[in-house]
Every structure is written in structure tokens, then in C-alpha cells.
mmCIF file of C-alpha atoms in Angstrom:
data_model
loop_
_atom_site.group_PDB
_atom_site.id
_atom_site.type_symbol
_atom_site.label_atom_id
_atom_site.label_comp_id
_atom_site.label_asym_id
_atom_site.label_seq_id
_atom_site.Cartn_x
_atom_site.Cartn_y
_atom_site.Cartn_z
ATOM 1 C CA ASP A 201 123.666 286.751 193.153
ATOM 2 C CA ALA A 202 126.918 288.644 192.308
ATOM 3 C CA LYS A 203 127.941 291.236 194.836
ATOM 4 C CA THR A 204 128.571 294.826 193.682
ATOM 5 C CA THR A 205 130.902 297.476 195.022
ATOM 6 C CA GLN A 206 130.191 301.189 194.582
ATOM 7 C CA PRO A 207 131.541 304.345 196.186
ATOM 8 C CA ASN A 208 129.318 305.560 199.019
ATOM 9 C CA SER A 209 129.067 308.993 197.575
ATOM 10 C CA MET A 210 130.020 311.243 194.706
ATOM 11 C CA GLU A 211 129.680 314.956 193.851
ATOM 12 C CA SER A 212 129.099 316.538 190.550
ATOM 13 C CA ASN A 213 128.563 320.056 189.177
ATOM 14 C CA GLU A 214 125.376 320.829 187.382
ATOM 15 C CA GLU A 215 125.540 320.302 183.543
ATOM 16 C CA GLU A 216 128.805 318.349 183.745
ATOM 17 C CA PRO A 217 129.040 314.646 182.916
ATOM 18 C CA VAL A 218 129.052 312.086 185.780
ATOM 19 C CA HIS A 219 130.655 308.636 185.738
ATOM 20 C CA LEU A 220 129.367 306.346 188.413
ATOM 21 C CA PRO A 221 131.599 303.218 188.674
ATOM 22 C CA CYS A 222 130.560 299.789 189.839
ATOM 23 C CA ASN A 223 132.623 296.628 190.420
ATOM 24 C CA HIS A 224 131.095 293.197 190.106
ATOM 25 C CA SER A 225 134.048 290.846 189.883
ATOM 26 C CA THR A 226 131.960 287.714 190.629
ATOM 27 C CA ILE A 227 129.308 288.244 188.005
ATOM 28 C CA SER A 228 128.322 285.117 186.102
ATOM 29 C CA GLY A 229 128.132 284.902 182.383
ATOM 30 C CA THR A 230 124.372 285.229 182.167
ATOM 31 C CA ASP A 231 123.717 287.944 184.789
ATOM 32 C CA TYR A 232 122.641 291.276 183.490
ATOM 33 C CA ILE A 233 123.877 294.616 184.939
ATOM 34 C CA HIS A 234 121.015 296.763 186.074
ATOM 35 C CA TRP A 235 120.967 300.389 187.243
ATOM 36 C CA TYR A 236 118.235 301.973 189.322
ATOM 37 C CA ARG A 237 118.094 305.203 191.155
ATOM 38 C CA GLN A 238 116.006 306.303 194.149
ATOM 39 C CA LEU A 239 115.094 309.789 195.134
ATOM 40 C CA PRO A 240 114.207 310.477 198.805
ATOM 41 C CA SER A 241 110.963 308.817 200.038
ATOM 42 C CA GLN A 242 110.224 307.359 196.590
ATOM 43 C CA GLY A 243 110.413 303.979 195.017
ATOM 44 C CA PRO A 244 113.438 303.154 192.807
ATOM 45 C CA GLU A 245 113.342 304.202 189.079
ATOM 46 C CA TYR A 246 114.774 302.047 186.303
ATOM 47 C CA VAL A 247 117.758 303.692 184.566
ATOM 48 C CA ILE A 248 119.293 301.228 182.264
ATOM 49 C CA HIS A 249 120.559 297.551 181.866
ATOM 50 C CA GLY A 250 122.932 295.701 179.720
ATOM 51 C CA LEU A 251 124.745 292.336 179.325
ATOM 52 C CA THR A 252 128.002 292.826 177.380
ATOM 53 C CA SER A 253 127.731 295.708 174.960
ATOM 54 C CA ASN A 254 127.497 299.311 175.860
ATOM 55 C CA VAL A 255 123.997 300.671 176.081
ATOM 56 C CA ASN A 256 122.524 304.040 175.591
ATOM 57 C CA ASN A 257 119.042 305.454 176.364
ATOM 58 C CA ARG A 258 117.506 308.823 176.889
ATOM 59 C CA MET A 259 118.513 308.867 180.546
ATOM 60 C CA ALA A 260 122.117 307.549 180.498
ATOM 61 C CA SER A 261 124.753 305.332 178.927
ATOM 62 C CA LEU A 262 126.173 302.201 180.388
ATOM 63 C CA ALA A 263 129.751 301.236 179.542
ATOM 64 C CA ILE A 264 130.558 297.559 180.382
ATOM 65 C CA ALA A 265 134.177 296.377 180.735
ATOM 66 C CA GLU A 266 135.220 293.694 178.274
ATOM 67 C CA ASP A 267 135.752 291.225 181.104
ATOM 68 C CA ARG A 268 132.297 292.299 182.625
ATOM 69 C CA LYS A 269 133.887 292.751 186.076
ATOM 70 C CA SER A 270 133.023 296.332 186.206
ATOM 71 C CA SER A 271 130.680 298.866 184.589
ATOM 72 C CA THR A 272 130.142 302.701 184.529
ATOM 73 C CA LEU A 273 126.950 304.538 184.437
ATOM 74 C CA ILE A 274 127.318 307.758 182.562
ATOM 75 C CA LEU A 275 124.958 310.693 182.933
ATOM 76 C CA HIS A 276 126.016 313.124 180.153
ATOM 77 C CA ARG A 277 124.826 316.308 181.721
ATOM 78 C CA ALA A 278 123.878 316.165 185.390
ATOM 79 C CA THR A 279 120.889 318.207 186.509
ATOM 80 C CA LEU A 280 119.792 318.961 190.107
ATOM 81 C CA ARG A 281 117.116 316.316 189.506
ATOM 82 C CA ASP A 282 119.622 313.701 189.060
ATOM 83 C CA ALA A 283 120.587 313.793 192.756
ATOM 84 C CA ALA A 284 119.658 310.398 194.033
ATOM 85 C CA VAL A 285 121.085 307.114 195.289
ATOM 86 C CA TYR A 286 122.239 305.098 192.263
ATOM 87 C CA TYR A 287 122.196 301.240 192.664
ATOM 88 C CA CYS A 288 124.210 298.953 190.439
ATOM 89 C CA ILE A 289 122.665 295.437 190.589
ATOM 90 C CA THR A 290 123.587 292.217 188.892
ATOM 91 C CA GLY A 291 120.349 290.392 188.419
ATOM 92 C CA SER A 292 119.767 286.716 188.806
ATOM 93 C CA SER A 293 119.363 285.015 185.415
ATOM 94 C CA ASN A 294 117.103 282.390 187.058
ATOM 95 C CA THR A 295 114.764 284.324 189.187
ATOM 96 C CA GLY A 296 114.807 287.924 188.013
ATOM 97 C CA LYS A 297 115.493 289.008 191.595
ATOM 98 C CA LEU A 298 117.304 292.291 192.315
ATOM 99 C CA ILE A 299 119.545 292.270 195.390
ATOM 100 C CA PHE A 300 120.227 295.923 196.298
ATOM 101 C CA GLY A 301 123.591 297.020 197.762
ATOM 102 C CA GLN A 302 124.210 300.307 199.435
ATOM 103 C CA GLY A 303 124.482 302.351 196.250
ATOM 104 C CA THR A 304 126.123 305.664 195.549
ATOM 105 C CA THR A 305 124.591 308.884 196.761
ATOM 106 C CA LEU A 306 125.068 311.466 194.008
ATOM 107 C CA GLN A 307 125.026 315.030 195.080
ATOM 108 C CA VAL A 308 124.760 317.623 192.193
ATOM 109 C CA LYS A 309 125.897 321.095 192.964
ATOM 110 C CA PRO A 310 124.452 324.177 191.196
ATOM 111 C CA GLY B 286 106.076 303.885 180.696
ATOM 112 C CA ALA B 287 104.832 301.235 183.060
ATOM 113 C CA VAL B 288 103.162 302.497 186.185
ATOM 114 C CA VAL B 289 102.867 300.875 189.537
ATOM 115 C CA SER B 290 100.770 302.288 192.341
ATOM 116 C CA GLN B 291 100.640 301.516 196.018
ATOM 117 C CA HIS B 292 97.861 302.126 198.545
ATOM 118 C CA PRO B 293 97.950 303.579 201.098
ATOM 119 C CA SER B 294 100.969 305.926 200.791
ATOM 120 C CA ARG B 295 101.288 306.076 204.494
ATOM 121 C CA VAL B 296 99.569 304.369 207.470
ATOM 122 C CA ILE B 297 99.782 304.664 211.208
ATOM 123 C CA CYS B 298 98.433 301.839 213.277
ATOM 124 C CA LYS B 299 98.470 300.568 216.776
ATOM 125 C CA SER B 300 100.641 297.649 217.991
ATOM 126 C CA GLY B 301 98.856 294.345 217.493
ATOM 127 C CA THR B 302 96.697 295.292 214.475
ATOM 128 C CA SER B 303 96.992 294.033 210.961
ATOM 129 C CA VAL B 304 97.739 296.342 207.976
ATOM 130 C CA LYS B 305 97.165 295.523 204.321
ATOM 131 C CA ILE B 306 99.137 297.245 201.488
ATOM 132 C CA GLU B 307 98.012 297.011 197.871
ATOM 133 C CA CYS B 308 100.348 297.070 194.841
ATOM 134 C CA ARG B 309 98.750 297.512 191.423
ATOM 135 C CA SER B 310 100.257 297.517 188.008
ATOM 136 C CA LEU B 311 98.053 300.161 186.103
ATOM 137 C CA ASP B 312 98.945 299.646 182.514
ATOM 138 C CA PHE B 313 100.486 296.204 182.196
ATOM 139 C CA GLN B 314 100.070 292.683 183.462
ATOM 140 C CA ALA B 315 102.507 291.765 186.131
ATOM 141 C CA THR B 316 103.309 288.148 186.156
ATOM 142 C CA THR B 317 105.834 288.700 188.898
ATOM 143 C CA MET B 318 105.733 291.149 191.846
ATOM 144 C CA PHE B 319 108.376 291.665 194.502
ATOM 145 C CA TRP B 320 108.118 293.145 197.914
ATOM 146 C CA TYR B 321 110.869 295.074 199.637
ATOM 147 C CA ARG B 322 111.252 297.017 202.858
ATOM 148 C CA GLN B 323 113.629 299.859 203.609
ATOM 149 C CA PHE B 324 114.662 301.217 206.923
ATOM 150 C CA PRO B 325 115.914 304.798 207.229
ATOM 151 C CA LYS B 326 119.315 305.407 205.602
ATOM 152 C CA GLN B 327 119.431 301.815 204.500
ATOM 153 C CA SER B 328 119.143 300.125 201.149
ATOM 154 C CA LEU B 329 116.106 298.055 200.031
ATOM 155 C CA MET B 330 115.792 294.484 201.390
ATOM 156 C CA LEU B 331 113.919 291.937 199.225
ATOM 157 C CA MET B 332 111.268 290.251 201.383
ATOM 158 C CA ALA B 333 109.527 287.941 198.906
ATOM 159 C CA THR B 334 108.727 287.199 195.221
ATOM 160 C CA SER B 335 105.246 286.394 194.129
ATOM 161 C CA ASN B 336 103.998 285.017 190.843
ATOM 162 C CA GLU B 337 100.374 285.269 189.926
ATOM 163 C CA GLY B 338 98.403 282.244 190.989
ATOM 164 C CA SER B 339 101.102 280.665 193.131
ATOM 165 C CA LYS B 340 102.479 280.996 196.619
ATOM 166 C CA ALA B 341 105.005 283.607 197.423
ATOM 167 C CA THR B 342 108.667 282.705 197.829
ATOM 168 C CA TYR B 343 110.203 284.392 200.904
ATOM 169 C CA GLU B 344 113.772 285.398 201.457
ATOM 170 C CA GLN B 345 115.655 283.880 204.286
ATOM 171 C CA GLY B 346 114.718 285.449 207.692
ATOM 172 C CA VAL B 347 111.401 286.804 206.439
ATOM 173 C CA GLU B 348 108.451 285.261 208.463
ATOM 174 C CA LYS B 349 105.818 284.165 205.971
ATOM 175 C CA ASP B 350 103.049 284.109 208.676
ATOM 176 C CA LYS B 351 103.771 287.632 209.622
ATOM 177 C CA PHE B 352 103.945 289.066 206.102
ATOM 178 C CA LEU B 353 101.150 287.549 204.088
ATOM 179 C CA ILE B 354 101.342 287.971 200.415
ATOM 180 C CA ASN B 355 98.598 287.466 197.938
ATOM 181 C CA HIS B 356 98.948 287.820 194.161
ATOM 182 C CA ALA B 357 95.535 286.812 193.066
ATOM 183 C CA SER B 358 95.474 288.683 189.692
ATOM 184 C CA LEU B 359 97.884 289.894 187.117
ATOM 185 C CA THR B 360 97.485 293.534 188.358
ATOM 186 C CA LEU B 361 97.224 293.226 192.063
ATOM 187 C CA SER B 362 99.409 291.869 194.867
ATOM 188 C CA THR B 363 98.728 292.597 198.591
ATOM 189 C CA LEU B 364 101.097 292.527 201.557
ATOM 190 C CA THR B 365 99.435 292.099 204.993
ATOM 191 C CA VAL B 366 101.600 292.812 208.056
ATOM 192 C CA THR B 367 99.917 290.766 210.754
ATOM 193 C CA SER B 368 100.043 291.740 214.319
ATOM 194 C CA ALA B 369 102.225 294.696 213.584
ATOM 195 C CA HIS B 370 104.761 295.902 216.169
ATOM 196 C CA PRO B 371 106.890 299.015 216.370
ATOM 197 C CA GLU B 372 109.841 297.181 214.769
ATOM 198 C CA ASP B 373 107.814 296.538 211.666
ATOM 199 C CA SER B 374 107.689 300.295 211.070
ATOM 200 C CA SER B 375 109.394 300.775 207.795
ATOM 201 C CA PHE B 376 109.043 301.918 204.112
ATOM 202 C CA TYR B 377 107.496 299.013 202.142
ATOM 203 C CA ILE B 378 107.911 299.034 198.389
ATOM 204 C CA CYS B 379 106.616 296.753 195.723
ATOM 205 C CA SER B 380 107.738 296.189 192.220
ATOM 206 C CA ALA B 381 106.286 294.449 189.199
ATOM 207 C CA SER B 382 107.600 292.893 186.048
ATOM 208 C CA GLN B 383 105.966 291.514 182.990
ATOM 209 C CA ASP B 384 108.005 288.418 182.653
ATOM 210 C CA ARG B 385 108.322 285.522 184.968
ATOM 211 C CA GLY B 386 111.786 285.752 186.390
ATOM 212 C CA LYS B 387 113.873 286.443 183.341
ATOM 213 C CA ALA B 388 117.328 288.018 183.621
ATOM 214 C CA THR B 389 116.263 290.879 181.344
ATOM 215 C CA ASP B 390 113.212 291.760 183.434
ATOM 216 C CA THR B 391 112.829 295.490 184.110
ATOM 217 C CA GLN B 392 111.232 295.912 187.490
ATOM 218 C CA TYR B 393 108.742 298.919 187.824
ATOM 219 C CA PHE B 394 108.559 300.109 191.341
ATOM 220 C CA GLY B 395 105.714 301.569 193.291
ATOM 221 C CA PRO B 396 106.033 304.854 195.199
ATOM 222 C CA GLY B 397 106.217 303.012 198.541
ATOM 223 C CA THR B 398 104.139 302.798 201.683
ATOM 224 C CA ARG B 399 105.417 304.299 204.938
ATOM 225 C CA LEU B 400 104.073 302.197 207.935
ATOM 226 C CA THR B 401 104.326 303.503 211.363
ATOM 227 C CA VAL B 402 103.315 301.247 214.234
ATOM 228 C CA LEU B 403 102.746 302.971 217.527
#
């Protein structure tokens, strides 16, 4: 499974956009890029996933670099409820396993 | 959206006893379920993968005789921590997916079970 690198923490102001970066330079051609987030004392929550093209859903957008070695999760307008640990994971195309890294702790200031 | 429940949400037990944690997919059939554990201030660590009707596949370093996993139906998987000790105290989280190990699988996570072994 490809290893991902994320900043340990980031801060944002409420109602401003947030760009959470992730590097995955060893990703294989068939590995999807998944983003999950976890609030304190809860199980992770699915955010978005993609393979090559940029993806949008009601929660966020995912921008994937052309060489697929990095991606960025975009929260268009951060709210206090978006404060969480965000995990970028490159999933195994054979097993569906998700190997979690340390993630980015996002703090949202009012 | 797909909902996964866990029971109990928290459990306290004495050292040497066994504890069973249930993971249920409430509104979909889960071909594959995963079990993780998470220590304070740390990330999730995958323990094992279970497919309905077959034996679980354990990650390296996870004792299969200590952490018994049963995935007897498409909506229920159980994790039994046998002869629990204080070092087994952790947050145990399950997840479920509808497809059998595909790269596009979305995993739906349960709310977690906090185990404290005295």
C-alpha cells in the first residue's frame, strides 16, 4: 500500500476555504485516493475518493495532480463542525484495505 | 447513507475475562468487514479483514487466537478479545463495505467501542 504524507495540523477560519494537501508519490496506477475524517471519540466518516479526475460531492472536492503523486482535499466553506482529523489514504486495489497514516488535524477558528 | 452500529459502545472488564464486540450493518449487506483499534492520540491500526463465510485475515503482529473474529452473516461480525489484559484497553472500530475487496470500496465505519481492562 502506498504511503501518504500529510501535514500534522492546519488551521482555518470559519467560512473560509480549506485546502488539505496529501503526498502519495509511490501510488500505483490502480490505487484509489480516499479521504476520511474522524471527530473525537467517533469512527471515521467517508469524505470523498477518486482515481484520476477531480471529484466533487456535497461535502468536499478532491483535486488530483496529473501525475497522481499528490492530491488536495478542498472544503469550500469550513464550519466549526469540520474540525476533525482528516486522513488521506491510498487504497489497495486488490484487497480494499485502508491503511491509515497520522492524518491532518484541522482546527477551525470562529 | 449506510449505517454501521457497534455494541457495546463502552465496556469495562476485569483482567483475564473475554469481551465480545458486535458490528452490524443496518441497511446494507456487508460482504467485507474490517476491524481496527486506536490508542489515544494515535491513528487507526487495521487488525483484520473478514469476509462473510470465510476465515478472517489478520494483519502482521495481530494474534488471531487472542482476537477472534466471526463474520457469520452479511450483517454481523463479532470481535472477541480473549483473556483481556490492561494493554488491550483501546478504542475498537469496525467498518463494513458492500463489495469484496474492490479498490473503489467505500468503508462505512461504526461509532467504536471503548474497552477498558482493569
